[in-house]
XYZ file of C-alpha atoms in Angstrom:
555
model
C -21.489 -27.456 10.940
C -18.863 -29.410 12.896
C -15.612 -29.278 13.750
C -12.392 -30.533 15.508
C -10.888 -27.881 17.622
C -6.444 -28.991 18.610
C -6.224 -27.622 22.047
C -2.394 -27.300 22.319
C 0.196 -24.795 23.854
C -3.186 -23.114 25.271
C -4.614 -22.514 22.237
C -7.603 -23.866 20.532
C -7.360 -23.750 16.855
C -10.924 -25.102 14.974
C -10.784 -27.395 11.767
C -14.279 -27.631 10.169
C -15.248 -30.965 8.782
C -16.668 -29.716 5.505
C -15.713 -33.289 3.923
C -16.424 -36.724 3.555
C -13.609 -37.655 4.978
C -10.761 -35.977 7.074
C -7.352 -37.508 7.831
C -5.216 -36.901 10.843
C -1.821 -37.574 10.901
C 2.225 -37.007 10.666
C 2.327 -36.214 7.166
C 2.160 -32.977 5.195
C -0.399 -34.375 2.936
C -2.667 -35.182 5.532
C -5.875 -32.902 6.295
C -4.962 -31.975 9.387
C -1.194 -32.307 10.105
C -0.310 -33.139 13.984
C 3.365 -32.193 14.694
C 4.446 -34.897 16.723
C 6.510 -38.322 16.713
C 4.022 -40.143 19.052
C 1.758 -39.406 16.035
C 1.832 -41.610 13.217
C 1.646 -40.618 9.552
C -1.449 -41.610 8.759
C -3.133 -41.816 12.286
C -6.697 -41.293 12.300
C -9.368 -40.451 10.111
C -12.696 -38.748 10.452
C -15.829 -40.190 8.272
C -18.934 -38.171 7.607
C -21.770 -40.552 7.848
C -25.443 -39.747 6.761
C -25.693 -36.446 9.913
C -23.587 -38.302 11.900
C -19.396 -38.653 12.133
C -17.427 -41.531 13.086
C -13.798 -41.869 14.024
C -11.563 -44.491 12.886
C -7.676 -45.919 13.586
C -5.984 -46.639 11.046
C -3.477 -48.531 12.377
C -1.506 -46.572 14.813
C 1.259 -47.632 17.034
C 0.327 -45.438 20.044
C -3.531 -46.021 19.516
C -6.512 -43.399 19.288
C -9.214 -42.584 22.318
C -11.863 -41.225 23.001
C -13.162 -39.937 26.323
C -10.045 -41.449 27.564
C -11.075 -44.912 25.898
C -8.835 -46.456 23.141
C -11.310 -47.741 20.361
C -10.375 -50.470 18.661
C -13.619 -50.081 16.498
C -14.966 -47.124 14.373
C -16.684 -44.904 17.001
C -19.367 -42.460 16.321
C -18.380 -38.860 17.709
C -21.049 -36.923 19.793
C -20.567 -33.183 20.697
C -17.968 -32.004 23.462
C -16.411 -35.595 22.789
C -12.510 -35.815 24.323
C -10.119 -37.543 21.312
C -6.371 -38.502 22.261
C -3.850 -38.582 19.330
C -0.586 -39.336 21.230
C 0.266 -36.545 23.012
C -2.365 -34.457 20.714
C -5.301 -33.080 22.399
C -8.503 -32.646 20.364
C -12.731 -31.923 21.031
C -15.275 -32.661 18.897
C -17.768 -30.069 18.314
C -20.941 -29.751 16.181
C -23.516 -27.056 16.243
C -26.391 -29.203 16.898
C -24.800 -29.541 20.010
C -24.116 -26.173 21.191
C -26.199 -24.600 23.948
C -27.730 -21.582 22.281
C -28.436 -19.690 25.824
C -27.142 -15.982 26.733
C -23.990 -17.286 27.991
C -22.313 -21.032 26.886
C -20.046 -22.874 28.245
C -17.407 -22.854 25.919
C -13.281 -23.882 25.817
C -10.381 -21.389 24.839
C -11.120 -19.465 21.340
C -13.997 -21.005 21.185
C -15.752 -19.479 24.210
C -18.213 -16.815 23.257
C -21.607 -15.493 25.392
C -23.175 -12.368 25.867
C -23.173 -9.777 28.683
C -26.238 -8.766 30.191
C -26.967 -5.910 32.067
C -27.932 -5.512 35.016
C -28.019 -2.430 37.545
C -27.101 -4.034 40.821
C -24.298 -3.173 42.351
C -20.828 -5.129 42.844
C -21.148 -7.267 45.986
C -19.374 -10.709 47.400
C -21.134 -13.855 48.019
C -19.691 -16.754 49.653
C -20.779 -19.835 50.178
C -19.043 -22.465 52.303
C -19.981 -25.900 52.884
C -18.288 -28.051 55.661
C -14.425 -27.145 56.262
C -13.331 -28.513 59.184
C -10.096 -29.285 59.060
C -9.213 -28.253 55.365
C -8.189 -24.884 56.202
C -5.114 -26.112 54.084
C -5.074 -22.224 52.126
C -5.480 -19.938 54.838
C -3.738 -16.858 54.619
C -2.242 -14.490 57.283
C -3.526 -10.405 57.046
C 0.235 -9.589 56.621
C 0.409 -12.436 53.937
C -2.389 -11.297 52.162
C -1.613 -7.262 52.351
C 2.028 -8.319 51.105
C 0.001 -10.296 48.095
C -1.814 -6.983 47.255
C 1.288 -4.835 47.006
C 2.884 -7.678 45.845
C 0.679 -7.686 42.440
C 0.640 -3.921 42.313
C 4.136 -3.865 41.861
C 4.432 -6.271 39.701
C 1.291 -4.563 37.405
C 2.729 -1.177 37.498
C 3.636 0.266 34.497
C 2.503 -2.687 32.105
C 0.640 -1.300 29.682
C 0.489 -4.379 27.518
C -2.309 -6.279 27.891
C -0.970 -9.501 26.516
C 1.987 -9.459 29.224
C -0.116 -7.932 31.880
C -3.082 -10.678 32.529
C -0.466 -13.721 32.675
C 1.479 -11.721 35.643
C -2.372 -11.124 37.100
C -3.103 -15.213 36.775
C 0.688 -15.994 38.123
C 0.424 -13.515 41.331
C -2.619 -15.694 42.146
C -0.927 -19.027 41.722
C 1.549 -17.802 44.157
C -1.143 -16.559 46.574
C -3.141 -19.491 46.145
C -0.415 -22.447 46.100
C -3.195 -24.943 45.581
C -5.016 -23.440 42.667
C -4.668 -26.009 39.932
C -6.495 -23.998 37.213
C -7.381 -20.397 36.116
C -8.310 -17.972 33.344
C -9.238 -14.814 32.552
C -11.809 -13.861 29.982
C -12.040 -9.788 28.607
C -15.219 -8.094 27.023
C -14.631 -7.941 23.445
C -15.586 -4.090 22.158
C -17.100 -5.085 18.555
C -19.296 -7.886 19.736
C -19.494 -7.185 24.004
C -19.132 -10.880 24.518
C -16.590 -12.226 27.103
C -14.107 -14.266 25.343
C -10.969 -15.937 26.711
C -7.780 -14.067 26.677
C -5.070 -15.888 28.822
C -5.355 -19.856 31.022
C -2.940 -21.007 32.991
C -2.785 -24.659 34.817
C -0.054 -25.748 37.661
C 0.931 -29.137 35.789
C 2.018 -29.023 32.353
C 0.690 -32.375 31.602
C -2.793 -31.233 32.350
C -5.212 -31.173 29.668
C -4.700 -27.753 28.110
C -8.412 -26.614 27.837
C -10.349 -25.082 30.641
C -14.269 -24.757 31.057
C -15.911 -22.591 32.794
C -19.496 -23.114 34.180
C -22.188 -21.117 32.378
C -24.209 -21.262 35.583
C -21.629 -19.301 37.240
C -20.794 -17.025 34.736
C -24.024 -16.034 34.287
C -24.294 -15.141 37.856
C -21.279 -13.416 38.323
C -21.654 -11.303 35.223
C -25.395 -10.598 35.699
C -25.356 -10.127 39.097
C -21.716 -8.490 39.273
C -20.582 -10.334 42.563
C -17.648 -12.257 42.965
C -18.732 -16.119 43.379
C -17.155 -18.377 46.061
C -17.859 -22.321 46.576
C -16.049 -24.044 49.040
C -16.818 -27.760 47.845
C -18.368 -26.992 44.337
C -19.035 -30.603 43.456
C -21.783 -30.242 46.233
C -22.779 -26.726 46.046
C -26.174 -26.896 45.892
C -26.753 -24.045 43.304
C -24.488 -25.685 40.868
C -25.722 -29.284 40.590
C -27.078 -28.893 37.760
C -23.729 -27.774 36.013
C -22.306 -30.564 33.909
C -18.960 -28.892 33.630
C -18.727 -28.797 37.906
C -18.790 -32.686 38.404
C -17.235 -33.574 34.874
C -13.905 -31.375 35.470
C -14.239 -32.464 39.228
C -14.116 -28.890 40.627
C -13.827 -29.176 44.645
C -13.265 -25.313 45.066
C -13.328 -21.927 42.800
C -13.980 -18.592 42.797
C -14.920 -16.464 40.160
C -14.809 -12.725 40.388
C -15.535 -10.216 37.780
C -13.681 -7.404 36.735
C -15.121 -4.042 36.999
C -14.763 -1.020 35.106
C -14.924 3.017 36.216
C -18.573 2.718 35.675
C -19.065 -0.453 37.244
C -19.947 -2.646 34.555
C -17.905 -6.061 34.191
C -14.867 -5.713 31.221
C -13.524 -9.087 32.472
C -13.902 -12.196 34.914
C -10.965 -13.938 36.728
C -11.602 -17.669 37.352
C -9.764 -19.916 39.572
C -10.274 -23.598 40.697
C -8.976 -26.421 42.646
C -9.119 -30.049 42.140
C -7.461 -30.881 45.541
C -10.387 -32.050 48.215
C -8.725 -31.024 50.612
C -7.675 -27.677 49.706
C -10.801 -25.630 50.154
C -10.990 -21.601 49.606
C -12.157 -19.523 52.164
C -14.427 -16.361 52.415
C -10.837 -14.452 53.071
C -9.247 -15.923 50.055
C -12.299 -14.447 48.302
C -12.050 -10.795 49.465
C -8.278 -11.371 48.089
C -9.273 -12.328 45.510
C -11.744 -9.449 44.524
C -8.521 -6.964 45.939
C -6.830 -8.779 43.058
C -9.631 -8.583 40.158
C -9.566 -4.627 41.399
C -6.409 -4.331 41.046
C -6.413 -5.865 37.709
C -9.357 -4.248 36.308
C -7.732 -0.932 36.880
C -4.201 -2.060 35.189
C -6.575 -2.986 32.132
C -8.189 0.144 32.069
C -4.717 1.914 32.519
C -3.483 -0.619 29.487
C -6.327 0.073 27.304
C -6.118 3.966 27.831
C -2.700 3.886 27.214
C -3.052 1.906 23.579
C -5.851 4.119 22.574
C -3.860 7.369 23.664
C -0.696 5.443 21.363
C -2.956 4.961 18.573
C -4.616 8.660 18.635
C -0.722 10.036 18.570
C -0.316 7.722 15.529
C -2.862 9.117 13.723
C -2.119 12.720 14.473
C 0.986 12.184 12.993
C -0.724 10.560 10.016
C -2.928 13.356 9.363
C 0.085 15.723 10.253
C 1.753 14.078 7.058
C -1.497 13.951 5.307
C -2.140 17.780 5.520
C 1.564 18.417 4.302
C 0.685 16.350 1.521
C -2.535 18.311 0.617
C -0.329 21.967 1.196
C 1.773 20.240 -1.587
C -1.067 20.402 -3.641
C -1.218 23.996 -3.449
C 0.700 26.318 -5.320
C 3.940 27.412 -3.251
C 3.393 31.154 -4.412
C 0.792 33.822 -6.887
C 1.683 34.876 -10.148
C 4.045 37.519 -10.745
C 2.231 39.794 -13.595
C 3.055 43.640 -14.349
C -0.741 45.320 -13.558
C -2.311 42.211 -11.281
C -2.477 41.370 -8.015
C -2.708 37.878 -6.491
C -4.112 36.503 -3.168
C -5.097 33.297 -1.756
C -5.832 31.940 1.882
C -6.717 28.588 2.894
C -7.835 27.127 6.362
C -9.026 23.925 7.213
C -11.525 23.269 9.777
C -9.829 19.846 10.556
C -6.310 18.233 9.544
C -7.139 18.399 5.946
C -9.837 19.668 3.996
C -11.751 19.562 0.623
C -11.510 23.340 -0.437
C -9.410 23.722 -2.976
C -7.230 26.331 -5.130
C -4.758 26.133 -7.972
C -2.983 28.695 -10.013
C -1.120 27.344 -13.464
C 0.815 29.815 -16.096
C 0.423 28.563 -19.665
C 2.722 29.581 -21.769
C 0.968 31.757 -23.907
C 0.746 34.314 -20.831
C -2.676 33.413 -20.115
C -3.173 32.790 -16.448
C -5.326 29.516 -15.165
C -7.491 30.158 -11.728
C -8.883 27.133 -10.581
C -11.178 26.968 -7.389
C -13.284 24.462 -6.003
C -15.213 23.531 -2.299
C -15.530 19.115 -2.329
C -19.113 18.091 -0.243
C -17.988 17.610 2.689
C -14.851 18.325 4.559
C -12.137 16.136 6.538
C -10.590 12.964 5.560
C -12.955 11.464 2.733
C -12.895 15.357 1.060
C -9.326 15.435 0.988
C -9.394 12.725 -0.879
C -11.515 14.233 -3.526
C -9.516 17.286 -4.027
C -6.258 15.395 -4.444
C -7.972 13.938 -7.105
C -9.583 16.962 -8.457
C -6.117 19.204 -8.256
C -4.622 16.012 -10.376
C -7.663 16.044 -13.421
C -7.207 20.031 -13.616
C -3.636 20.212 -13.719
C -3.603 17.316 -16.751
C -6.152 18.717 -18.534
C -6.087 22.456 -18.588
C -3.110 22.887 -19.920
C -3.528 20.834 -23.536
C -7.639 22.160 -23.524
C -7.518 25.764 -24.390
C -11.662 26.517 -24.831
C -11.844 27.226 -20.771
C -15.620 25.734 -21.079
C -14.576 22.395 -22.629
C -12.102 21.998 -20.139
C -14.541 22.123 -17.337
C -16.484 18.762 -19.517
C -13.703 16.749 -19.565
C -12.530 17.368 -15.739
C -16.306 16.818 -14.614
C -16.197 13.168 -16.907
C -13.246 12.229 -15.072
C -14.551 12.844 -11.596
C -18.101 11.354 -13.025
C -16.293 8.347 -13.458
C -15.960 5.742 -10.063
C -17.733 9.207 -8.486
C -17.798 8.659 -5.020
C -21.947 9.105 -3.921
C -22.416 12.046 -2.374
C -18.860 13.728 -3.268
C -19.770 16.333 -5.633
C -17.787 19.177 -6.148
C -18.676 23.179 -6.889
C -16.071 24.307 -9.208
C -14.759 27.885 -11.049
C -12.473 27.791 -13.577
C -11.069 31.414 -14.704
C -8.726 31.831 -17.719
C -7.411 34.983 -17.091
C -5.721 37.098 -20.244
C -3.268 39.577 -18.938
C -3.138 41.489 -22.528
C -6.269 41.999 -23.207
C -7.522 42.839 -19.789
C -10.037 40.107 -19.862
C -10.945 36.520 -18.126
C -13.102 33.485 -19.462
C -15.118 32.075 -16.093
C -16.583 28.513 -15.712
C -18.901 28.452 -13.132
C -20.114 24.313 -11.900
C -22.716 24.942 -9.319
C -20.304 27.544 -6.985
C -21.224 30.860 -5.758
C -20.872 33.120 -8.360
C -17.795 35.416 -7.824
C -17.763 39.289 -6.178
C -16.591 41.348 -9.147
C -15.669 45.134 -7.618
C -15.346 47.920 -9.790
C -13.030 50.515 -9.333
C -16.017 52.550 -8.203
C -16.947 50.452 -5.276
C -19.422 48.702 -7.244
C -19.763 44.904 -6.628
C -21.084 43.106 -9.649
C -22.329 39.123 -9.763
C -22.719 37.096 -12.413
C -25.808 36.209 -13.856
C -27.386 32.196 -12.475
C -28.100 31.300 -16.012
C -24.739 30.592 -16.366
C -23.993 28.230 -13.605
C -23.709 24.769 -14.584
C -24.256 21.774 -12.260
C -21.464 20.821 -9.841
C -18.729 18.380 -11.077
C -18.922 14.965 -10.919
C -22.642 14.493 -10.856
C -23.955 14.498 -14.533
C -21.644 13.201 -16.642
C -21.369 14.733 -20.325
C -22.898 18.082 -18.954
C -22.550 21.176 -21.824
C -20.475 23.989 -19.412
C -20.627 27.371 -20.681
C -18.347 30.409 -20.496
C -19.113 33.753 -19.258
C -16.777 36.405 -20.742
C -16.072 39.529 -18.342
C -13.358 42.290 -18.356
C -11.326 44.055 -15.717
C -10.416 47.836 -16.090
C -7.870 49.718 -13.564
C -8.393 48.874 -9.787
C -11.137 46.205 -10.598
C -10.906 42.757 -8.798
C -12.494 39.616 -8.460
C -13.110 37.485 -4.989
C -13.610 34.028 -5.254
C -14.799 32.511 -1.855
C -15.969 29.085 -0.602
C -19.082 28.676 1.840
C -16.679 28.746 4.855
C -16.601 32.128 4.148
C -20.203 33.496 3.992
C -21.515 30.817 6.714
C -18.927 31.152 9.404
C -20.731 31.800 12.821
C -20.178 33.423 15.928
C -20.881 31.826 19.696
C -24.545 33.318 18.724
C -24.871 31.077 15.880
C -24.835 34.033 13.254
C -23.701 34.075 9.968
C -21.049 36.190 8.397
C -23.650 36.214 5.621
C -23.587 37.262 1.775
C -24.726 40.686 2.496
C -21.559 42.120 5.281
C -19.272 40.019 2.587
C -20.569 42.192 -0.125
C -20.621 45.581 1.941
C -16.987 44.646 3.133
C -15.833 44.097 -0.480
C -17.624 47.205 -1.652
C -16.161 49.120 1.529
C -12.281 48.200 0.728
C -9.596 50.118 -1.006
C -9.664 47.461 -4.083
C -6.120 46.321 -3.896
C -5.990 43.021 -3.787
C -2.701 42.741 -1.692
C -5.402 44.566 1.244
C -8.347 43.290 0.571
C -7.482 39.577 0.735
C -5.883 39.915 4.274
C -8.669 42.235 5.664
C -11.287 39.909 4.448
C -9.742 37.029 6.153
C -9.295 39.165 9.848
C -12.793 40.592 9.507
C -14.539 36.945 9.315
C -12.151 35.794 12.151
C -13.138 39.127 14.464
C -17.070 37.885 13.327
C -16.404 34.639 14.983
C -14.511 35.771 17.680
C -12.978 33.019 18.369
C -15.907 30.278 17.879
C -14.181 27.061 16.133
C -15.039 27.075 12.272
C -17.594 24.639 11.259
C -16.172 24.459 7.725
C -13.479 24.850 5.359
C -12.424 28.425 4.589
C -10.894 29.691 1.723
C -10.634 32.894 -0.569
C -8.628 33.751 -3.889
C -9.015 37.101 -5.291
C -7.006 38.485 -8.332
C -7.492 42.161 -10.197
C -5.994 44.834 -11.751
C -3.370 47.618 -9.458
C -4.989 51.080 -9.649
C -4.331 53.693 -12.682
């Protein structure tokens, strides 16, 4: 694939040439619009030709070039090619042409190589070639200590990145009052290739790209040391750099940017075109000073917008877990005979356990409980959508076990993978003393008789959990209550809730605490809850925990 890429205002934005032909010019209609008056409105045009492109005039008044060349002919582009529209900047680039090494040599946006590691340790290299008399930069110890608290003033307390690097690239334009070019180039997280982030030149008319030398990247980012050529057109270790002799770089240093852990997040790259301004070893230990400096403002800055972004979504999830207390009911059932009780705690922000109570208005009292696969975020999710199916459907189903059907085929359908849910549905009848119970793959409910007894339903009638098998035939157990008989309802948060030794509250103390309590419910909800809290003692909880228990007050 090839492309034009506009360098303008310091940005280079990429226009692939996916045509046969692409035209450059004033107007609107025009492939690739140039906003200018030196342009004219149908400038230039672009011609794919067998693998090869060609640029043509068309007639301009201020003329097209190449390389710095005004064609008067059709001229076929090669990569890294320089074209002048007026005062419009452009580069021809083609793939073919690319240099597919660890690290390119790139312009702008465009600039992309990888980091490689390496575990030697930060150190400054300088190499000088003949100076004498072109100590035209040197810098006083006063002038250069005033630079360093000069920059950390002006970095303190900017904790935007975008505003902080141009200070970083000014300060050293003011240090360095012959430094014609300079940019600064940040790891990127996602890909942990170096790409450019801010360039800065000294005269506006300059060409508003800047290249950096692969060969020294390389070196600076393998190697981690800060790189310093006096007379870089004739440093011997960069002679074979294109980018050296073709942007006629007499001096430069490059530095790199070094994180806590010493590994490079960034490289700060300055240059001179002036032959007779050289930089010195002592404007490179300024330099690195600087790059410190910087690299710890960055961290600061990046710290600062992660903290900003964690507060965000703490208040997100703050709102989100209101929203899911919405979906509980605000307060139990007020019936003469029955007691009420249910407790929910979620191991994170939200959770996927879920409770519901809803009075019909035939007197007949719905229960609905369910635990969603999972727990945080995605369950939350679930059960929103779980608390909405029940609530629409239960009260215009009456036969409790069809009801359960039609609330599993809604959550069967766009059924997340993975994001089943266990599910009890009790229809409780307050006259008669009796409850209908739909049981989709939970535990089966603690049933405690006024005796101390503690009954469990038989596993032949516990269906599969919702919202895997869609069109599944649920079936209703019938049970009665007498005086001082209750029912506890619990999800797995309950029975599997561990102490700092890693043991379970397990089904067996549930069922001798259940057995062991005065059967009102009002009591036995609240002690239940502190007695699994005094098992953890005080060990986080791994899951969701909730309990709903309803029964029958005492003769």
């Amino acid at each position: 694939m090839s492309r034009l890429v506009m360098l303008q205002g310091g940005e280079a934005t990429p226009y692939e040439l996916d045509g046969e032909e692409v035209v450059l010019g004033r107007l609107p209609e025009c492939d690739i619009q140039l906003q200018s008056n030196m342009v004219s409105r149908k400038h230039a045009r672009v011609v794919r030709s067998a693998n090869s492109f060609v640029l043509e005039d068309l007639g301009s008044g201020n003329g097209s070039f190449v390389n710095g060349k005004r064609i008067s002919e059709p001229v076929t582009l090669q990569h890294d090619d320089r074209i002048k529209l007026g005062p419009v900047l452009l580069r021809f680039e083609t793939d073919d042409g690319e240099d597919s090494s660890a690290v390119k040599e790139v312009v702008d946006d465009a600039f992309r190589f990888d980091v490689t590691a390496d575990d030697a340790s930060s150190t400054i290299m300088g190499t000088v070639g003949a100076t004498g008399g072109f100590g035209l930069l040197d810098v006083q110890p006063q002038a250069k200590l005033k630079a360093v608290l000069d920059i950390s003033r002006s970095l303190v307390g900017t904790h935007d990145i975008d505003s902080l690097l141009p200070k970083v690239l000014d300060s050293l334009f003011e240090i360095f009052p012959h430094a014609d070019r300079g940019c600064i180039l940040l790891k990127e997280e996602s890909s942990g290739k170096m790409v450019p982030r801010v360039i800065k030149h000294r005269r506006e008319s300059d060409d508003d790209s800047v290249k950096v030398s692969r060969t020294i990247l390389k070196q600076v980012l393998e190697q981690k040391q800060a790189i310093l050529s006096a007379d870089a057109a004739s440093d011997a270790r960069f002679q074979a750099s294109e980018s050296i002799s073709a942007l006629t770089i007499r001096s430069m240093m490059c530095v790199p940017m070094l994180s806590l852990e010493g590994e490079p997040t960034g490289v700060i790259n300055i240059d001179t075109q002036n032959p007779m301004a050289q930089f010195k070893p002592d404007d490179l230990d300024l330099m690195v000073a600087v790059a410190g400096q910087a690299a710890m403002s960055y961290e600061s800055a990046r710290l600062l917008a992660s903290h900003v972004e964690k507060q965000k979504q703490d208040a997100e999830m703050d709102i989100a877990r209101s929203v899911q207390r919405a979906l509980l009911p605000e307060e139990m059932p007020h019936c003469d005979g029955y007691e009420f009780f249910a407790s929910y705690e979620a191991a994170q922000a939200v959770g996927g356990d879920y409770y519901d109570v809803i009075e019909l208005p035939d007197g007949r009292i719905v229960l609905a409980f369910g635990d969603v696969a999972g727990k945080g975020v995605p369950a939350s999710l679930v059960m929103s959508r779980l608390s909405s199916a029940v609530r629409n459907i239960v009260e215009y189903v009456e036969d409790p076990a069809e009801a359960v059907a039609r609330i599993n085929d809604h959550m069967c359908a766009k059924a997340v993978e993975g994001r089943f849910v266990t599910f009890v549905l009790v229809v409780l009848n307050p006259a008669q003393h009796t409850f209908s119970i739909v049981n989709a793959g939970h535990m089966s409910p603690m049933i405690r008789r006024a005796s101390g007894e503690v009954e469990e339903l038989d596993e032949s009638t516990v269906g599969v959990p919702v919202g895997v098998v869609e069109g599944f035939p649920f079936e209703a157990a019938e049970c009665s209550l007498g005086p001082g008989d209750c029912a506890v309802i619990y999800t797995d948060g309950v029975s599997e809730a561990m102490n700092h030794e890693s043991e379970l509250y397990g089904l067996e103390r549930l069922r001798e605490f259940v057995a062991a309590s005065s059967g009102r419910v009002l009591e036995l909800g609240p002690a239940l809850r502190e007695d699994v809290r005094r098992h953890a003692a005080g060990r986080p909880q791994n899951d969701d925990i909730t309990v709903m228990i309803f029964g029958r007050t005492p003769a």
